[in-house]
Amino acid sequence: MLRIKDLYVEVEEREILKQINLEIEKGKIYAVMGPNGTGKSTLAYTIAGHPRYKVNKGNILFKGKDITNLSPTERARLGIFLAFQYPIGIPGVTVASFLKTIINIRKGENISLSKFNRLLKEKMSILEIEEDFARRYLNDGFSGGEKKKCEILQMALLEPDLAILDEIDSGLDVDALKVVAESIKRIFNSNMSIIIITHYSRILNYIEPNFVYVMKNGQIVASGGRELANFIEGNGYEWLEGVDLNVR
Ligand code: ADP
Ligand code: MG
């Protein structure tokens, strides 16, 4: 699904990501963990094609195609989705009209209103979201849980091949976290891949990852199975101090 080879990324003339190698297979769920400020969101934005993040070296292959120089729109059309760590509010724009717009961009055609309404209803029912949610202004006055649920609803409608969920668990209490985790599981299927970016291993108690990558200081310093997340839960990231960053 995704292969990142020897990637170096710079933001505002500062090199943030170094020597990133990553492989994401179809039908699997991955966790990318790491302390704050380590470059997790930078990695997410770089895969999505944010123009501020400059690739100095290496490349990104998505479904076998080199996407390193494609625009965010082109990548979205190919099937990449990014759920933001901090979704922004847009007063005056309803959830429904926003969703209709992004579907049209994703598909490159205008979906009919009746088809859209059917699709929206279907996805909202899967996610157990009440109908009036779609009439509210996007993320305007939403609780933390509602914002994250709205990101999942976008994912459900866009049907991406690769979904990158940047700290979808942050700022949620345990009940909201369970709802969000359950929603993700309902949308996940064997034709797609999910990357769950998280600081804490808490969400991984509800969604079992197939594989875990650990980042520190802009590099991937460890990788392994689910047990790696458990280890971090017990030991934090301190144990990574002094690890030779060139050895994986
Ligand atoms: P994480 O998501 O792991 O907390 P980030 O990717 O947000 O880490 O940030 C990694 C580093 O890159 C931080 O030192 C941050 O200040 C810097 N950084 C990220 N984005 C920008 C930006 N747009 N402008 C300047 N610095 C940035
Ligand atoms: Mg982040």
Coordinates of C-alpha atoms and ligand atoms in Angstrom, one line a residue:
M1 CA 0.0 0.0 0.0
L2 CA 2.7 2.5 1.1
R3 CA 6.4 2.4 1.0
I4 CA 8.6 5.2 2.3
K5 CA 12.3 4.9 1.3
D6 CA 15.1 6.8 3.1
L7 CA 13.0 10.0 3.6
Y8 CA 14.4 13.3 4.8
V9 CA 11.9 16.1 5.4
E10 CA 12.5 19.8 6.2
V11 CA 10.1 22.3 7.6
E12 CA 10.9 26.0 7.8
E13 CA 14.5 25.3 7.0
R14 CA 14.8 22.7 9.8
E15 CA 15.3 19.1 9.1
I16 CA 12.7 17.2 11.1
L17 CA 12.4 13.7 9.6
K18 CA 15.6 11.7 8.9
Q19 CA 16.1 8.4 7.2
I20 CA 12.5 7.2 7.5
N21 CA 11.9 3.8 6.1
L22 CA 8.3 2.5 6.4
E23 CA 6.2 -0.2 4.9
I24 CA 2.5 -0.4 5.1
E25 CA 0.6 -3.5 3.8
K26 CA -3.0 -3.7 2.6
G27 CA -5.5 -4.9 5.2
K28 CA -3.4 -4.1 8.2
I29 CA -3.4 -1.6 11.0
Y30 CA -0.3 0.1 12.1
A31 CA 0.6 2.3 15.0
V32 CA 3.2 5.1 14.9
M33 CA 4.1 6.0 18.4
G34 CA 6.5 8.5 19.8
P35 CA 6.9 11.4 22.3
N36 CA 5.7 14.9 21.6
G37 CA 7.6 16.9 19.0
T38 CA 9.2 13.9 17.5
G39 CA 7.8 14.3 14.0
K40 CA 4.7 12.1 13.9
S41 CA 2.5 14.8 12.5
T42 CA 5.2 15.9 10.2
L43 CA 5.3 12.4 8.8
A44 CA 1.5 12.4 8.4
Y45 CA 1.5 15.8 6.6
T46 CA 4.3 14.7 4.4
I47 CA 2.5 11.6 3.2
A48 CA -0.6 13.7 2.6
G49 CA 1.4 16.2 0.6
H50 CA 1.3 19.4 2.7
P51 CA 3.3 22.0 0.7
R52 CA 5.2 23.3 3.7
Y53 CA 6.9 20.0 4.3
K54 CA 9.8 19.7 1.9
V55 CA 11.2 16.3 0.9
N56 CA 15.0 16.7 0.7
K57 CA 15.8 13.0 0.0
G58 CA 14.0 9.7 -0.5
N59 CA 10.6 9.0 -1.9
I60 CA 7.0 7.9 -1.1
L61 CA 5.4 5.1 -3.1
F62 CA 1.7 4.6 -2.9
K63 CA 0.1 1.5 -4.5
G64 CA 3.4 1.3 -6.5
K65 CA 3.3 4.9 -7.8
D66 CA 5.8 7.5 -6.8
I67 CA 3.7 10.3 -5.2
T68 CA 6.5 12.3 -3.6
N69 CA 5.8 15.3 -5.8
L70 CA 2.0 15.1 -6.1
S71 CA -0.4 17.7 -4.7
P72 CA -2.6 16.9 -1.7
T73 CA -5.6 16.7 -4.0
E74 CA -4.0 14.3 -6.3
R75 CA -3.0 12.1 -3.3
A76 CA -6.6 12.3 -1.9
R77 CA -7.9 11.2 -5.3
L78 CA -5.6 8.2 -5.3
G79 CA -7.0 7.2 -1.9
I80 CA -5.0 8.8 0.9
F81 CA -6.9 10.3 3.8
L82 CA -5.6 12.2 6.8
A83 CA -7.6 12.8 10.0
F84 CA -6.3 15.9 11.6
Q85 CA -4.9 16.0 15.1
Y86 CA -6.6 19.5 15.5
P87 CA -9.6 19.6 13.2
I88 CA -10.6 23.3 12.5
G89 CA -14.0 24.7 12.9
I90 CA -15.8 26.4 10.0
P91 CA -18.8 28.3 11.3
G92 CA -21.4 28.8 8.4
V93 CA -20.4 25.5 6.7
T94 CA -22.5 22.5 7.6
V95 CA -21.0 19.1 8.1
A96 CA -23.2 17.8 5.2
S97 CA -22.1 20.5 2.7
F98 CA -18.5 20.0 3.7
L99 CA -18.8 16.2 3.2
K100 CA -20.5 16.6 -0.1
T101 CA -17.7 19.0 -1.3
I102 CA -14.9 16.6 -0.3
I103 CA -16.6 13.6 -1.9
N104 CA -16.8 15.6 -5.1
I105 CA -13.2 16.4 -4.9
R106 CA -12.2 12.9 -4.1
K107 CA -14.2 11.4 -7.0
G108 CA -13.6 14.2 -9.4
E109 CA -17.3 14.4 -10.3
N110 CA -20.5 15.8 -8.8
I111 CA -22.4 13.3 -6.8
S112 CA -26.2 13.7 -7.0
L113 CA -28.0 15.0 -3.9
S114 CA -30.1 11.9 -3.5
K115 CA -27.1 9.6 -3.9
F116 CA -25.2 11.7 -1.4
N117 CA -28.0 11.7 1.1
R118 CA -28.3 7.9 0.9
L119 CA -24.6 7.5 1.4
L120 CA -24.5 9.9 4.3
K121 CA -27.4 8.2 6.0
E122 CA -25.8 4.8 5.6
K123 CA -22.5 5.8 7.0
M124 CA -24.0 7.8 9.9
S125 CA -26.1 4.8 10.8
I126 CA -23.0 2.5 10.8
L127 CA -21.3 5.0 13.1
E128 CA -24.5 5.6 15.2
I129 CA -24.4 9.3 14.6
E130 CA -27.6 11.2 15.1
E131 CA -29.2 12.8 12.0
D132 CA -29.0 16.5 13.2
F133 CA -25.2 16.1 13.4
A134 CA -25.0 16.7 9.6
R135 CA -26.8 20.0 9.9
R136 CA -24.4 21.5 12.5
Y137 CA -21.5 23.8 11.4
L138 CA -18.3 21.9 10.9
N139 CA -16.5 21.4 14.2
D140 CA -18.1 24.6 15.6
G141 CA -18.7 24.1 19.3
F142 CA -18.0 20.4 18.9
S143 CA -16.8 18.4 21.9
G144 CA -13.4 16.6 21.5
G145 CA -15.2 13.4 20.9
E146 CA -17.5 14.9 18.3
K147 CA -14.6 16.4 16.4
K148 CA -12.9 13.1 16.2
K149 CA -16.1 11.3 15.2
C150 CA -16.5 13.8 12.4
E151 CA -13.1 12.9 11.1
I152 CA -14.1 9.2 11.2
L153 CA -17.3 10.1 9.3
Q154 CA -15.2 11.8 6.6
M155 CA -13.1 8.6 6.4
A156 CA -16.2 6.5 6.1
L157 CA -17.6 8.6 3.2
L158 CA -14.3 9.0 1.3
E159 CA -13.5 5.3 1.5
P160 CA -9.7 5.8 1.4
D161 CA -7.2 3.0 0.7
L162 CA -4.9 4.5 3.3
A163 CA -6.2 6.3 6.3
I164 CA -3.7 8.2 8.6
L165 CA -5.3 9.0 11.9
D166 CA -3.2 11.7 13.7
E167 CA -3.8 11.4 17.5
I168 CA -7.4 10.5 17.0
D169 CA -7.3 9.6 20.7
S170 CA -6.0 12.9 22.0
G171 CA -8.2 14.8 24.4
L172 CA -10.8 12.1 24.7
D173 CA -12.1 10.6 28.0
V174 CA -12.3 6.8 28.1
D175 CA -15.9 6.6 27.0
A176 CA -15.4 8.8 24.0
L177 CA -12.2 6.9 23.2
K178 CA -14.1 3.6 23.1
V179 CA -16.7 5.0 20.8
V180 CA -14.0 6.4 18.4
A181 CA -12.1 3.1 18.5
E182 CA -15.3 1.1 17.8
S183 CA -16.1 3.5 14.9
I184 CA -12.7 3.0 13.3
K185 CA -13.1 -0.7 13.5
R186 CA -16.5 -0.6 11.8
I187 CA -15.0 1.3 8.9
F188 CA -11.8 -0.7 8.5
N189 CA -11.8 -3.5 5.9
S190 CA -9.3 -5.8 4.3
N191 CA -8.9 -3.6 1.3
M192 CA -7.5 -0.7 3.3
S193 CA -4.7 0.2 5.6
I194 CA -4.8 2.4 8.7
I195 CA -2.0 4.2 10.4
I196 CA -2.8 5.2 14.0
I197 CA -0.5 7.9 15.2
T198 CA -0.5 8.1 18.9
H199 CA 1.5 9.2 21.9
Y200 CA -0.2 6.8 24.3
S201 CA -0.8 3.1 23.9
R202 CA -4.3 3.4 25.4
I203 CA -6.2 3.4 22.1
L204 CA -4.3 0.2 21.1
N205 CA -6.1 -1.6 23.8
Y206 CA -9.3 -1.2 21.7
I207 CA -7.8 -1.5 18.2
E208 CA -5.2 -4.1 17.9
P209 CA -2.3 -3.0 15.6
N210 CA -0.6 -5.6 13.4
F211 CA 2.6 -3.6 13.6
V212 CA 4.1 -0.8 15.7
Y213 CA 6.7 1.8 14.7
V214 CA 8.3 4.0 17.3
M215 CA 9.7 7.4 16.3
K216 CA 12.1 9.6 18.2
N217 CA 13.9 12.8 17.1
G218 CA 12.5 12.4 13.6
Q219 CA 13.7 8.9 13.1
I220 CA 12.1 5.4 13.4
V221 CA 14.0 3.9 16.3
A222 CA 12.1 0.7 16.9
S223 CA 9.5 -1.5 15.3
G224 CA 7.8 -4.6 16.2
G225 CA 4.5 -6.3 17.1
R226 CA 1.8 -5.2 19.6
E227 CA 4.1 -6.0 22.5
L228 CA 6.2 -3.0 21.7
A229 CA 3.2 -0.8 22.5
N230 CA 2.7 -2.7 25.8
F231 CA 6.4 -2.1 26.6
I232 CA 6.0 1.6 26.0
E233 CA 2.9 1.7 28.2
G234 CA 5.0 0.3 31.0
N235 CA 8.3 2.0 30.4
G236 CA 7.6 5.2 28.5
Y237 CA 10.0 6.5 25.8
E238 CA 12.9 7.1 28.2
W239 CA 14.4 3.7 27.5
L240 CA 15.1 5.0 24.0
E241 CA 17.7 7.4 25.3
G242 CA 21.1 6.5 24.2
V243 CA 19.9 4.0 21.6
D244 CA 22.0 4.1 18.5
L245 CA 19.5 5.8 16.1
N246 CA 21.1 4.2 13.1
V247 CA 20.3 0.7 14.2
R248 CA 16.7 -0.4 13.7
Ligands
ADP1 P1 4.7 15.3 16.9 O1 3.5 15.2 16.0 O2 5.4 14.0 17.0 O3 4.4 15.9 18.2 P2 5.5 17.3 15.0 O4 5.6 16.6 13.7 O5 4.3 18.1 15.2 O6 5.7 16.3 16.2 O7 6.7 18.3 15.2 C1 8.1 17.9 15.0 C2 9.0 19.0 15.1 O8 8.8 19.8 13.9 C3 8.7 20.0 16.3 O9 10.0 20.4 16.8 C4 7.9 21.1 15.6 O10 8.2 22.3 16.3 C5 8.5 21.1 14.2 N1 7.5 21.6 13.3 C6 6.5 20.9 12.8 N2 5.7 21.6 11.9 C7 6.3 22.8 11.9 C8 6.0 24.0 11.1 N3 4.9 24.0 10.3 N4 6.8 25.0 11.3 C9 7.9 25.0 12.2 N5 8.2 23.9 12.9 C10 7.4 22.8 12.7
MG2 MG 1.5 15.6 16.3

